[in-house]
Coordinates of C-alpha atoms and ligand atoms in Angstrom, one line a residue:
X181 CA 0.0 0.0 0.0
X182 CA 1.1 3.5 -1.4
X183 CA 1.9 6.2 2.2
X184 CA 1.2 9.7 1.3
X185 CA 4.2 11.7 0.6
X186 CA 5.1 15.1 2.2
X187 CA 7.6 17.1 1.1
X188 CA 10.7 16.4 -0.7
X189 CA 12.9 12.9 -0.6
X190 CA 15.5 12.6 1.8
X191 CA 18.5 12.8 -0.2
X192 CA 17.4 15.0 -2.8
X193 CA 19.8 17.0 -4.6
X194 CA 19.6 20.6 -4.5
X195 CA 21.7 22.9 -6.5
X196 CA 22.2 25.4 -9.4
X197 CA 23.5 25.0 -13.4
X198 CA 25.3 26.5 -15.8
X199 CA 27.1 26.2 -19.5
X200 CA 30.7 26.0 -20.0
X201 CA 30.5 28.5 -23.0
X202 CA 28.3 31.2 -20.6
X203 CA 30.6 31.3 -18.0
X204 CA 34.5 30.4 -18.2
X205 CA 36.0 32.6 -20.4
X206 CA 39.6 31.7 -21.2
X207 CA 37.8 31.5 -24.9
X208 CA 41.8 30.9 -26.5
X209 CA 43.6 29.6 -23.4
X210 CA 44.9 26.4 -22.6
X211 CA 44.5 25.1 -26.3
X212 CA 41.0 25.5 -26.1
X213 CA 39.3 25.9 -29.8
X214 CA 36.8 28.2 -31.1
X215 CA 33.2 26.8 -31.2
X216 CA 29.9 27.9 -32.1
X217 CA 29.2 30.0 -29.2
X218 CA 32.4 31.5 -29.6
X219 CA 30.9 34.1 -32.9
X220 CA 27.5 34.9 -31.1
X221 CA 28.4 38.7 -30.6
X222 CA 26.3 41.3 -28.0
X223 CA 24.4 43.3 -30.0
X224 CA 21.9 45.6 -28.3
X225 CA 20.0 47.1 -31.6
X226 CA 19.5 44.1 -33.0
X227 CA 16.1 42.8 -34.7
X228 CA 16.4 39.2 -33.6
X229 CA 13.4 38.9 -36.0
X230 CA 16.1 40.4 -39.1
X231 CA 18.9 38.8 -38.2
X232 CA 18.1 35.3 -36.0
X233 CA 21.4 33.5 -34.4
X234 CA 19.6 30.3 -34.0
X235 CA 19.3 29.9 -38.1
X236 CA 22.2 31.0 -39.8
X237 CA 23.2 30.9 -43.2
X238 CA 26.7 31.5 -44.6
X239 CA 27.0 35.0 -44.7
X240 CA 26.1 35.7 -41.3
X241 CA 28.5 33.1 -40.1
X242 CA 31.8 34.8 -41.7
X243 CA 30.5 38.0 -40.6
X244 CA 30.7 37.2 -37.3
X245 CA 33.5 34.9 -37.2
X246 CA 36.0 36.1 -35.0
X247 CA 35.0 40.3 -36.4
X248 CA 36.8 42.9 -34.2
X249 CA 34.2 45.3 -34.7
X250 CA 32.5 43.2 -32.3
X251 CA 32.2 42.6 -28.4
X252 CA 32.0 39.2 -27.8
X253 CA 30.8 38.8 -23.9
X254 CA 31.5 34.8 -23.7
X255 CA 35.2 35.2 -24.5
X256 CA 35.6 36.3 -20.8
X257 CA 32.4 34.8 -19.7
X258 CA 32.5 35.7 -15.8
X259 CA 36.0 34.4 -15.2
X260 CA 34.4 30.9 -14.3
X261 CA 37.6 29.2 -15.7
X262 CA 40.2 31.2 -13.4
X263 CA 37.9 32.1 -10.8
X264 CA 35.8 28.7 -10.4
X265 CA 37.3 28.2 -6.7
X266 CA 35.5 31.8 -5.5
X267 CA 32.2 30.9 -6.9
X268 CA 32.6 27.2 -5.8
X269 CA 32.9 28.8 -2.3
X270 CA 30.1 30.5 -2.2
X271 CA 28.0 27.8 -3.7
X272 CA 29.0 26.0 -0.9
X273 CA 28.2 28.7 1.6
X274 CA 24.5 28.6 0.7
X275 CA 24.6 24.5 0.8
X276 CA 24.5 23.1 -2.8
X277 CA 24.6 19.4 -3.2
X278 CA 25.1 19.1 -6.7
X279 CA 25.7 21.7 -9.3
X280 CA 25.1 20.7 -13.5
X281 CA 27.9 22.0 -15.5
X282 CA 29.1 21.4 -18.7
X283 CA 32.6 20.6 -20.6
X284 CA 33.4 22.8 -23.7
X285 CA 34.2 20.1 -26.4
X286 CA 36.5 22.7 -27.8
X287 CA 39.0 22.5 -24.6
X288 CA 39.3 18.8 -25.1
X289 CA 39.4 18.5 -28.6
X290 CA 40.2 22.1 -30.4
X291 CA 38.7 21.5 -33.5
X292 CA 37.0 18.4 -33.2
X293 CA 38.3 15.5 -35.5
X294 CA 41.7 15.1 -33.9
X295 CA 43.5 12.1 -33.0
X296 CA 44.5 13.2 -29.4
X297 CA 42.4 15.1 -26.8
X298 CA 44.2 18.2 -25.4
X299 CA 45.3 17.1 -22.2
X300 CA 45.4 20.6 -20.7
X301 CA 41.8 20.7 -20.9
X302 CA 41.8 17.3 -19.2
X303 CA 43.7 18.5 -16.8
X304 CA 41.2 21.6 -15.6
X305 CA 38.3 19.7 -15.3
X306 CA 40.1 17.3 -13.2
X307 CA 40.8 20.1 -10.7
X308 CA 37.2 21.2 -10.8
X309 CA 36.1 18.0 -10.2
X310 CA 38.5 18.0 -7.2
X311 CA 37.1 21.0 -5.6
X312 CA 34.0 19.9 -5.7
X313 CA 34.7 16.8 -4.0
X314 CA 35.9 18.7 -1.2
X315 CA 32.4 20.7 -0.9
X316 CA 30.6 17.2 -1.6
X317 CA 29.1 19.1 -4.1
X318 CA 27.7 15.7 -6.6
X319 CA 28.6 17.1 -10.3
X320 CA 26.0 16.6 -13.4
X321 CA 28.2 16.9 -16.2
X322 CA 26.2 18.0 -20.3
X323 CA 28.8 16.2 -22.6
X324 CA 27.5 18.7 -25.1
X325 CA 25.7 22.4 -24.2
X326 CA 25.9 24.7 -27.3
X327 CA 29.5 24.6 -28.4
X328 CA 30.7 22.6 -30.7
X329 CA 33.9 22.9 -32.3
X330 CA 33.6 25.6 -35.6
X331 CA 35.9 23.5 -37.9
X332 CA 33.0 20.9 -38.0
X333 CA 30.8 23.7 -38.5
X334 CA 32.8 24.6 -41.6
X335 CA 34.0 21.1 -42.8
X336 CA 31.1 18.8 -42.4
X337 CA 28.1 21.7 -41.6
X338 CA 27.5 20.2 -38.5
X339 CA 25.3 17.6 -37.5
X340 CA 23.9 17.3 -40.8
X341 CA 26.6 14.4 -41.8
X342 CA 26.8 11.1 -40.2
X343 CA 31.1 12.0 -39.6
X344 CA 29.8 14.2 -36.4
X345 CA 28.4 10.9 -34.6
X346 CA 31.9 9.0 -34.7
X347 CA 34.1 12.1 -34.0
X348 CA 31.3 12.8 -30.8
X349 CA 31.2 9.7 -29.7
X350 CA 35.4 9.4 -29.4
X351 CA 34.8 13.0 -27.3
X352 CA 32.2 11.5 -25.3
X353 CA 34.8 8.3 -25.0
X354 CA 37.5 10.1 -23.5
X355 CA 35.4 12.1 -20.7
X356 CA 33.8 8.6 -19.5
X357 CA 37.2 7.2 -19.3
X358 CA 38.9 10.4 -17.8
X359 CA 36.4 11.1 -15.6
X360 CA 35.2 7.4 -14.9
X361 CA 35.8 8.0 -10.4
X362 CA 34.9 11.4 -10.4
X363 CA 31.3 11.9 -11.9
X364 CA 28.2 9.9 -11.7
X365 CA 25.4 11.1 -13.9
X366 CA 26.0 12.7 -17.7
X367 CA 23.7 14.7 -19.6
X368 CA 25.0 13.5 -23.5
X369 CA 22.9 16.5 -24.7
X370 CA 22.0 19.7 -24.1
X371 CA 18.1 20.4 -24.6
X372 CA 18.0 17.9 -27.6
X373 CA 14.2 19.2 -28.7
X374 CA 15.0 22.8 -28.8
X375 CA 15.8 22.1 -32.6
X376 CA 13.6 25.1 -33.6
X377 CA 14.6 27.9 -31.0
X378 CA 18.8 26.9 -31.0
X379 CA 19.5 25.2 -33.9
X380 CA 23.2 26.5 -34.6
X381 CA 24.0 26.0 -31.3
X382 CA 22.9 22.5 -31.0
X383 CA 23.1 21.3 -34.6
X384 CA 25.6 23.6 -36.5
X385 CA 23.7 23.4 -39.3
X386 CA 24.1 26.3 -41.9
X387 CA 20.8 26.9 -43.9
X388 CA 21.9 27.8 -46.9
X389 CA 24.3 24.6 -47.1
X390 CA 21.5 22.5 -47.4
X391 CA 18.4 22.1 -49.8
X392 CA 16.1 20.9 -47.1
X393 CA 16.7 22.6 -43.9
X394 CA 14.0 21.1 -42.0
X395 CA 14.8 17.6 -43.0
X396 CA 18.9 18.5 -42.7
X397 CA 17.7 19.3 -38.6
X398 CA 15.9 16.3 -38.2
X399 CA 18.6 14.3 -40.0
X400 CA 21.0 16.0 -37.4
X401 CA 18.7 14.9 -34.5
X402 CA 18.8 11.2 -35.7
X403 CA 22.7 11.3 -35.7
X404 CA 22.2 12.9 -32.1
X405 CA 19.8 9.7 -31.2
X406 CA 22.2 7.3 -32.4
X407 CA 25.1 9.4 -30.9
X408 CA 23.5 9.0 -27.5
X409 CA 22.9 5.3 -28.1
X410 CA 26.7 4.6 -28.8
X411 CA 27.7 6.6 -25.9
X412 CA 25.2 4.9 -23.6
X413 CA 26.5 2.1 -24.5
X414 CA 30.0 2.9 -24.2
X415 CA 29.3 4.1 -20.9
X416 CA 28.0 1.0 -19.2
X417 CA 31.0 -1.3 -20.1
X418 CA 33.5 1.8 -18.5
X419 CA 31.6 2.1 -15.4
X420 CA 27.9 0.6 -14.5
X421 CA 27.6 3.0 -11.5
X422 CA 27.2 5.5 -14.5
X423 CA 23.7 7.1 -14.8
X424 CA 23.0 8.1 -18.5
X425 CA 20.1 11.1 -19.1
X426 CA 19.0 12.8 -21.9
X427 CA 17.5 16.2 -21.9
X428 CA 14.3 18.1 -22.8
X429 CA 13.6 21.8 -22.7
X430 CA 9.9 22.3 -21.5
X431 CA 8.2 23.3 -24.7
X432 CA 4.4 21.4 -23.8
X433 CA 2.0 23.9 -24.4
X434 CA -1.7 24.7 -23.7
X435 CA -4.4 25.5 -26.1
X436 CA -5.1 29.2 -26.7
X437 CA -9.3 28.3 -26.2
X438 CA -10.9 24.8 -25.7
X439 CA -11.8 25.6 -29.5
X440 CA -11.5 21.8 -30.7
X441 CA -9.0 22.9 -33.5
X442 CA -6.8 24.4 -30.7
X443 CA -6.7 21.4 -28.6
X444 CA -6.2 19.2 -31.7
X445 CA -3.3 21.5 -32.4
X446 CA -1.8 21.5 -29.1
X447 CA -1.8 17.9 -29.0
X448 CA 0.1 17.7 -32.3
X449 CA 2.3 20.3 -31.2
X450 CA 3.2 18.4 -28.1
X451 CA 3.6 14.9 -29.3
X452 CA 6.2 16.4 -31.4
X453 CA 8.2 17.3 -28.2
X454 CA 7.1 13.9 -26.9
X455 CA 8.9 12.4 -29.9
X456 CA 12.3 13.4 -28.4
X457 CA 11.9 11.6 -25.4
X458 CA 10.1 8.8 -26.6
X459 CA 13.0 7.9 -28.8
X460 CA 16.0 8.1 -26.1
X461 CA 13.7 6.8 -23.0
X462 CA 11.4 4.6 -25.2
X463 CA 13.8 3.2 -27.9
X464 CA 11.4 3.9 -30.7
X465 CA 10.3 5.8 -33.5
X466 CA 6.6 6.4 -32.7
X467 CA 4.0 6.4 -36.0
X468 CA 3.2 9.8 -35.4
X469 CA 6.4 11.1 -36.0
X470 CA 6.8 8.9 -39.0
X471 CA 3.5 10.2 -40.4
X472 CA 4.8 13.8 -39.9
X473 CA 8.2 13.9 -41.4
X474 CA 6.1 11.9 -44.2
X475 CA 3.6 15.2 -44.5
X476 CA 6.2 17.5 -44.4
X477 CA 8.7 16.3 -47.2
X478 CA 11.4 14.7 -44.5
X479 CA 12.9 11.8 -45.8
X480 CA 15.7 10.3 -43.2
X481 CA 18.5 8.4 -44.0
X482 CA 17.6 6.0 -40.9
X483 CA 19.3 2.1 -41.0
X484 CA 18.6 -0.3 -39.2
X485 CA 21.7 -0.7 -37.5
X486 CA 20.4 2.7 -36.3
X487 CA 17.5 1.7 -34.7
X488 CA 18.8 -1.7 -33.0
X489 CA 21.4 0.9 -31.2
X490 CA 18.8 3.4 -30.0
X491 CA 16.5 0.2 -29.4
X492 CA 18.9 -0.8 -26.6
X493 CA 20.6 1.9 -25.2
X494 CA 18.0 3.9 -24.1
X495 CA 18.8 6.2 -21.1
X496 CA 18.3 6.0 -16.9
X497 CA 17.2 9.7 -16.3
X498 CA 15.4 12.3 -18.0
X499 CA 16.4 16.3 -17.3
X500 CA 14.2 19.0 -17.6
X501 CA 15.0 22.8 -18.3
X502 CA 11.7 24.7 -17.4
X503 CA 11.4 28.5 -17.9
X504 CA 7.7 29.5 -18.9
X505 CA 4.6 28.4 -20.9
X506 CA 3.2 29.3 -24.1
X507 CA -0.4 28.8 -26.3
X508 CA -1.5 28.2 -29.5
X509 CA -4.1 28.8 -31.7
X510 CA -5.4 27.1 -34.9
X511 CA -5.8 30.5 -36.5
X512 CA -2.4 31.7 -35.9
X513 CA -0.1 29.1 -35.2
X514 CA 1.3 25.7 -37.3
X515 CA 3.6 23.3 -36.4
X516 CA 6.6 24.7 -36.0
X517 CA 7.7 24.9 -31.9
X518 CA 8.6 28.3 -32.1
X519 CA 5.2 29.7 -33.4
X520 CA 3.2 30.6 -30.5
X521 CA 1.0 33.2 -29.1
X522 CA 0.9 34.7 -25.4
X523 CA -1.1 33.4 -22.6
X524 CA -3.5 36.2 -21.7
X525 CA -3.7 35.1 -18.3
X526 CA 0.2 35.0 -17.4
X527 CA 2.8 37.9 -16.8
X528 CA 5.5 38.0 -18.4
X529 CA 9.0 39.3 -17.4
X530 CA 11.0 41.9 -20.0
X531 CA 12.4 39.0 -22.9
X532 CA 8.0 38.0 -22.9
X533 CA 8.4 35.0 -20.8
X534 CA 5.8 34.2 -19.1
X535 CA 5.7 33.0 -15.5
X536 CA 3.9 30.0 -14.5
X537 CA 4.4 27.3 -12.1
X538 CA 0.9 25.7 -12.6
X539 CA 2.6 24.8 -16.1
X540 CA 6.2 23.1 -14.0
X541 CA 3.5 21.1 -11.8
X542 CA 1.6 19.9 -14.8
X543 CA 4.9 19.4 -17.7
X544 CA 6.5 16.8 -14.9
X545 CA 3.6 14.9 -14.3
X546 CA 3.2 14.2 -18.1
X547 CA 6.6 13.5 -18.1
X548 CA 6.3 10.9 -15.2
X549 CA 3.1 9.8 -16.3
X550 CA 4.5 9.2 -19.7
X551 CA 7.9 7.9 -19.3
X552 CA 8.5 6.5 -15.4
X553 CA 12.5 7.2 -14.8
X554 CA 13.8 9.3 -12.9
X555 CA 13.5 12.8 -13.6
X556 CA 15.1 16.0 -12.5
X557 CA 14.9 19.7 -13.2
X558 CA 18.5 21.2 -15.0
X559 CA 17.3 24.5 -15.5
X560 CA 14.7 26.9 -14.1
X561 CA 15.3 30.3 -13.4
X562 CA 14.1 34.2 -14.0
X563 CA 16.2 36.6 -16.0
X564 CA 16.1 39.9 -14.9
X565 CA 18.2 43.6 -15.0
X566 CA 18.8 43.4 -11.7
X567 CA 20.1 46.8 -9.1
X568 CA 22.7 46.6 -7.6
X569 CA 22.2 49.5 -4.2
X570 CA 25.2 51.1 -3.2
X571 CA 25.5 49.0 -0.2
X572 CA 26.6 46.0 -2.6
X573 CA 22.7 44.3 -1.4
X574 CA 20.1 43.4 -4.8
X575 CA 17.1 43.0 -3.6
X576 CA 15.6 40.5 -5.7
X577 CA 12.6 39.7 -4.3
X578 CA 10.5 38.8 -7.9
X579 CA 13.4 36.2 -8.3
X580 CA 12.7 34.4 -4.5
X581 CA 8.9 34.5 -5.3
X582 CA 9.6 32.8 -9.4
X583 CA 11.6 29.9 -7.7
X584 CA 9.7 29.9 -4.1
X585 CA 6.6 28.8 -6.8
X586 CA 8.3 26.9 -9.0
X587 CA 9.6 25.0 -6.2
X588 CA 6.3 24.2 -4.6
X589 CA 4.8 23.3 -8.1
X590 CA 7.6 20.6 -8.1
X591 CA 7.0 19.5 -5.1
X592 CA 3.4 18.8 -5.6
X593 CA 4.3 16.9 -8.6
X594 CA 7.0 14.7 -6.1
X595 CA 3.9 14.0 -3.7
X596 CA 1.9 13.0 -7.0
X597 CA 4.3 10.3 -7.5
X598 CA 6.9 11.7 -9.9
X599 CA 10.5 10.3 -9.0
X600 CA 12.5 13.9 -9.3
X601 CA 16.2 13.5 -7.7
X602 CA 17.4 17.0 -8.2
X603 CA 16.5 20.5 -8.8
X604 CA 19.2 22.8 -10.3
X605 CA 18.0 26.5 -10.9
X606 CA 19.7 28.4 -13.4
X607 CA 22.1 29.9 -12.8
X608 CA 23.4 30.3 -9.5
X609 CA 25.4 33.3 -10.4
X610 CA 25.1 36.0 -13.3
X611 CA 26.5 34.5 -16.6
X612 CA 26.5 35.5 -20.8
X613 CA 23.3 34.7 -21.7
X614 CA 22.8 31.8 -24.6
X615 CA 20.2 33.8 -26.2
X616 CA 21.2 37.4 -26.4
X617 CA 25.1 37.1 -25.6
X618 CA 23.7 39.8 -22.5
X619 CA 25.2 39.7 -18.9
X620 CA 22.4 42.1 -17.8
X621 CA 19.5 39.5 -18.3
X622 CA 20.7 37.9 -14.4
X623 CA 19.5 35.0 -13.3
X624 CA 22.1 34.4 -10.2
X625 CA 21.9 34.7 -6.7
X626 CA 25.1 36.2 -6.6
X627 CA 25.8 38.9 -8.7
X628 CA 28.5 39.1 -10.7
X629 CA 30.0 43.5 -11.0
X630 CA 30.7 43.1 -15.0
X631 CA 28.3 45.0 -17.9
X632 CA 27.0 43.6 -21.1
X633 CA 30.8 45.0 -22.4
X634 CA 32.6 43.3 -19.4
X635 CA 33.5 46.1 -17.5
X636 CA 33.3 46.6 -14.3
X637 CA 35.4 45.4 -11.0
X638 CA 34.1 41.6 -11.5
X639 CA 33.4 41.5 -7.6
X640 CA 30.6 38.5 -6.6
X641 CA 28.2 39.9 -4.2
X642 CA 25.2 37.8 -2.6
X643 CA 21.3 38.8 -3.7
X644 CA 18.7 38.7 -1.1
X645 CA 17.9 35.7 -2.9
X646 CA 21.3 33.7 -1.7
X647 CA 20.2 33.7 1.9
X648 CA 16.9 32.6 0.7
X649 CA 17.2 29.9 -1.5
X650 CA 20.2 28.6 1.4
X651 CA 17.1 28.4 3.3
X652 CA 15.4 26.8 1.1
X653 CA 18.6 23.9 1.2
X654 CA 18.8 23.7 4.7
X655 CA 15.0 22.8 5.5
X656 CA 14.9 20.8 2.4
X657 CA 12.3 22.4 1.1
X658 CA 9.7 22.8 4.2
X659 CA 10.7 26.5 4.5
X660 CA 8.6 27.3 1.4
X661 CA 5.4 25.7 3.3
X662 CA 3.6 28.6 3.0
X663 CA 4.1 29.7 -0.2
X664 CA 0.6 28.6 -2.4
X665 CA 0.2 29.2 -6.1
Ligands
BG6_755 C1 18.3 27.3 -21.9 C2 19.8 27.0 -22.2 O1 17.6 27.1 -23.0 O2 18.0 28.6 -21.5 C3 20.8 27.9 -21.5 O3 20.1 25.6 -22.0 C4 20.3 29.3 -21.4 O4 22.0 27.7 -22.1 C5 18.9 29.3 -20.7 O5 21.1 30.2 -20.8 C6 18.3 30.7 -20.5 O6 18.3 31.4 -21.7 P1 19.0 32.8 -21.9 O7 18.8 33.2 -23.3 O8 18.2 33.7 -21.0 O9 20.4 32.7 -21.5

């Protein structure tokens, strides 16, 4: 017989996430190679409508290509690379017990198809690992968040050709080996649905390189499915304590009005997200998906090699990044995840995303519902230009009543049954951010003294929300018990 459940597990993991590419810097130290982040320049003016960094075609790419007419704010990131033991301090300070980072492929191999990994970069994340052994801080390590090398960009336009899934898989090879005592669970994949939002970043495919861009993503998201699969695999003859996730950014959506068309629609729209995860946590193609690259002219170069690997190595935990929630309507919207309209009933903060923890509540009991493994949150946080007073304090009270919610929401979808072994907010301090190459969009609870230029004294001072959400560590939870939704 089922007890009821109160509160959250005993041993849950509670901590904060970043990207190696948003935070370290060092962009040309230590043998580190250039990678797609790496041209993605701060432009405040710009019409992200005109000019869109998550599809880019040729021109666009040279343009901004290592220009010096451009600021570049990830080239020094916040200093993570140098500074890693300050901010691990402090992370301890407020009580973490795991913290989600990632590994820039481009520090262990430059460009991407050599023989021999650059052992400096080995090196560093050895000594990371180190210090946060002695915090006991439990690393989650993404094999692959937004940076792949450029040269594979250039040479085999990304993802789109089957070379990529050998020449990841020999990257992924070395970090299981390296790293084999030192870190438990992996993340192969960065947010492997957000195809339509972060394409370049995640595929490095060029547009105008292909005469199918649709089918040249999808084709690159089949070479990340079997990609996974081999590294799965790899991973349980190196070490079986390993536990293997994949992960989804939240895109299930609502209907704009119980209009049957609108709820046809959103069911469509989300059973394309499903597809992701029903692949890697499934092992199958489902017929819907089949159907739909059949309706839209996507025709996959899929063996059946292919499909016995992603059959069997399907993965032990599913991540979530959760942010905000979004409609659509049969009048305005089609199939494509990006094409949405705004939920009249939510605020929004100032980049239009809208808050609501209802949404985190219901997306992780689908997911559960769906998929039973374990699940966990990667990434859930509220960007905001934040003030720092004179007296160094930021009082940052929308931020403590975001997570405060979003917490609780999780927690009610714990006590519904959902296994959840971690929640990692992002991010814990300020860092570049992926979409707008902005420092001022903070999501930390320590601030970080740099500008959208990087200037500034690069002191780290602590929000009002770093004593809350320490708080929030130390009672596990229970000190949110009267926050309601
Ligand atoms: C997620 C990404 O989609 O959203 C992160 O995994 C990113 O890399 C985060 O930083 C927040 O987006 P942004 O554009 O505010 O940095």
């Amino acid at each position: 017989m089922k007890q009821v459940r109160k509160g959250f597990p005993k041993d849950f993991l509670w901590g904060g996430a970043v990207a190696a590419n948003q935070c370290e810097g060092a962009w040309k130290e230590a043998g580190k190679g250039m990678s797609t982040a790496d041209i993605h320049p701060y432009l405040p003016n710009l019409n992200r409508k005109e000019l869109d960094f998550n599809h880019l075609d040729s021109e666009t790419f040279y343009r901004f290509k290592d220009n010096e007419e451009y600021y570049y704010p990830n080239h020094k990131g916040v200093e993570f690379y140098h500074r890693y033991k300050e901010y691990f301090a402090l992370l301890h300070e407020m009580g973490f017990t795991c913290f989600r980072m990632s590994i820039a492929w481009t520090r262990i191999f430059p460009n991407g198809d050599e023989k021999e990994p650059n052992v400096e970069g080995l090196k560093h994340y050895h000594e990371v690992f180190q210090e946060l052994k002695k915090y006991g801080i439990e690393p989650i390590v993404t094999m692959s968040h937004y940076e792949m090398p450029l040269h594979l960009v250039e040479k085999y336009n990304g993802w789109s050709s089957r070379e990529l899934v050998d020449l990841f898989v020999k990257y992924c090879e070395v970090l299981l080996k390296e790293y084999k005592d030192e870190v438990t669970y992996w993340i192969v994949i960065n947010q492997i649905n957000l195809i339509q939002y972060e394409c370049f970043g995640s595929l490095g495919i060029l547009k105008d390189k292909t005469e199918n861009y649709l089918q040249a993503q999808y084709q690159g998201i089949h070479h990340q499915f079997v990609a996974s699969a081999k590294v799965v695999e790899l991973a349980r003859t190196i070490n079986p304590n390993f536990k293997m996730g994949t992960m989804l950014a939240d895109c299930i959506i609502n209907p704009f009005t119980c209009h049957p068309k609108d709820v046809e629609l959103a069911m469509r729209r989300n059973r394309m997200q499903y597809f992701f995860g029903d692949v890697q946590i499934l092992g199958e193609y489902p017929q819907f998906a089949i159907q739909y690259f059949n309706e839209n002219n996507i025709h996959l170069d899929i063996q059946a090699t292919d499909l016995e690997l992603i059959k069997k190595h399907t993965v032990d935990f599913l991540c979530v990044s959760y942010y905000y929630s979004r409609c659509v309507s049969h009048e305005k919207n089609g199939m494509d995840a990006a094409d949405t309209v705004d939920n009249p009933y939510l605020k929004a903060n100032e980049w239009g995303w809208a808050i609501n923890p209802q949404g985190l509540y219901c997306t992780m009991s689908q997911y559960w519902d769906r998929y039973h493994i374990p699940m966990m949150i990667g990434e859930n946080g509220f960007g905001y230009v934040d003030v720092l007073e004179e007296d160094h304090s930021v009082h940052d009270d929308y931020r403590i009543d975001y997570l405060g919610k979003h917490i609780r929401a999780l927690q009610m979808a714990i006590e519904d049954g959902a296994d959840i072994f971690a929640y990692c907010s992002w991010a814990p301090f300020d860092i570049i951010s992926a979409g707008t190459a902005e420092i001022s969009k903070r999501y930390g609870y320590i601030y970080v003294d740099y500008d959208d230029y990087g200037k500034g004294s690069g002191a780290l001072y602590k929000k009002d929300s770093f004593y809350w959400y320490k708080k929030v560590i130390e009672t596990n939870g229970e000190s949110l018990s009267d926050v309601f939704l």
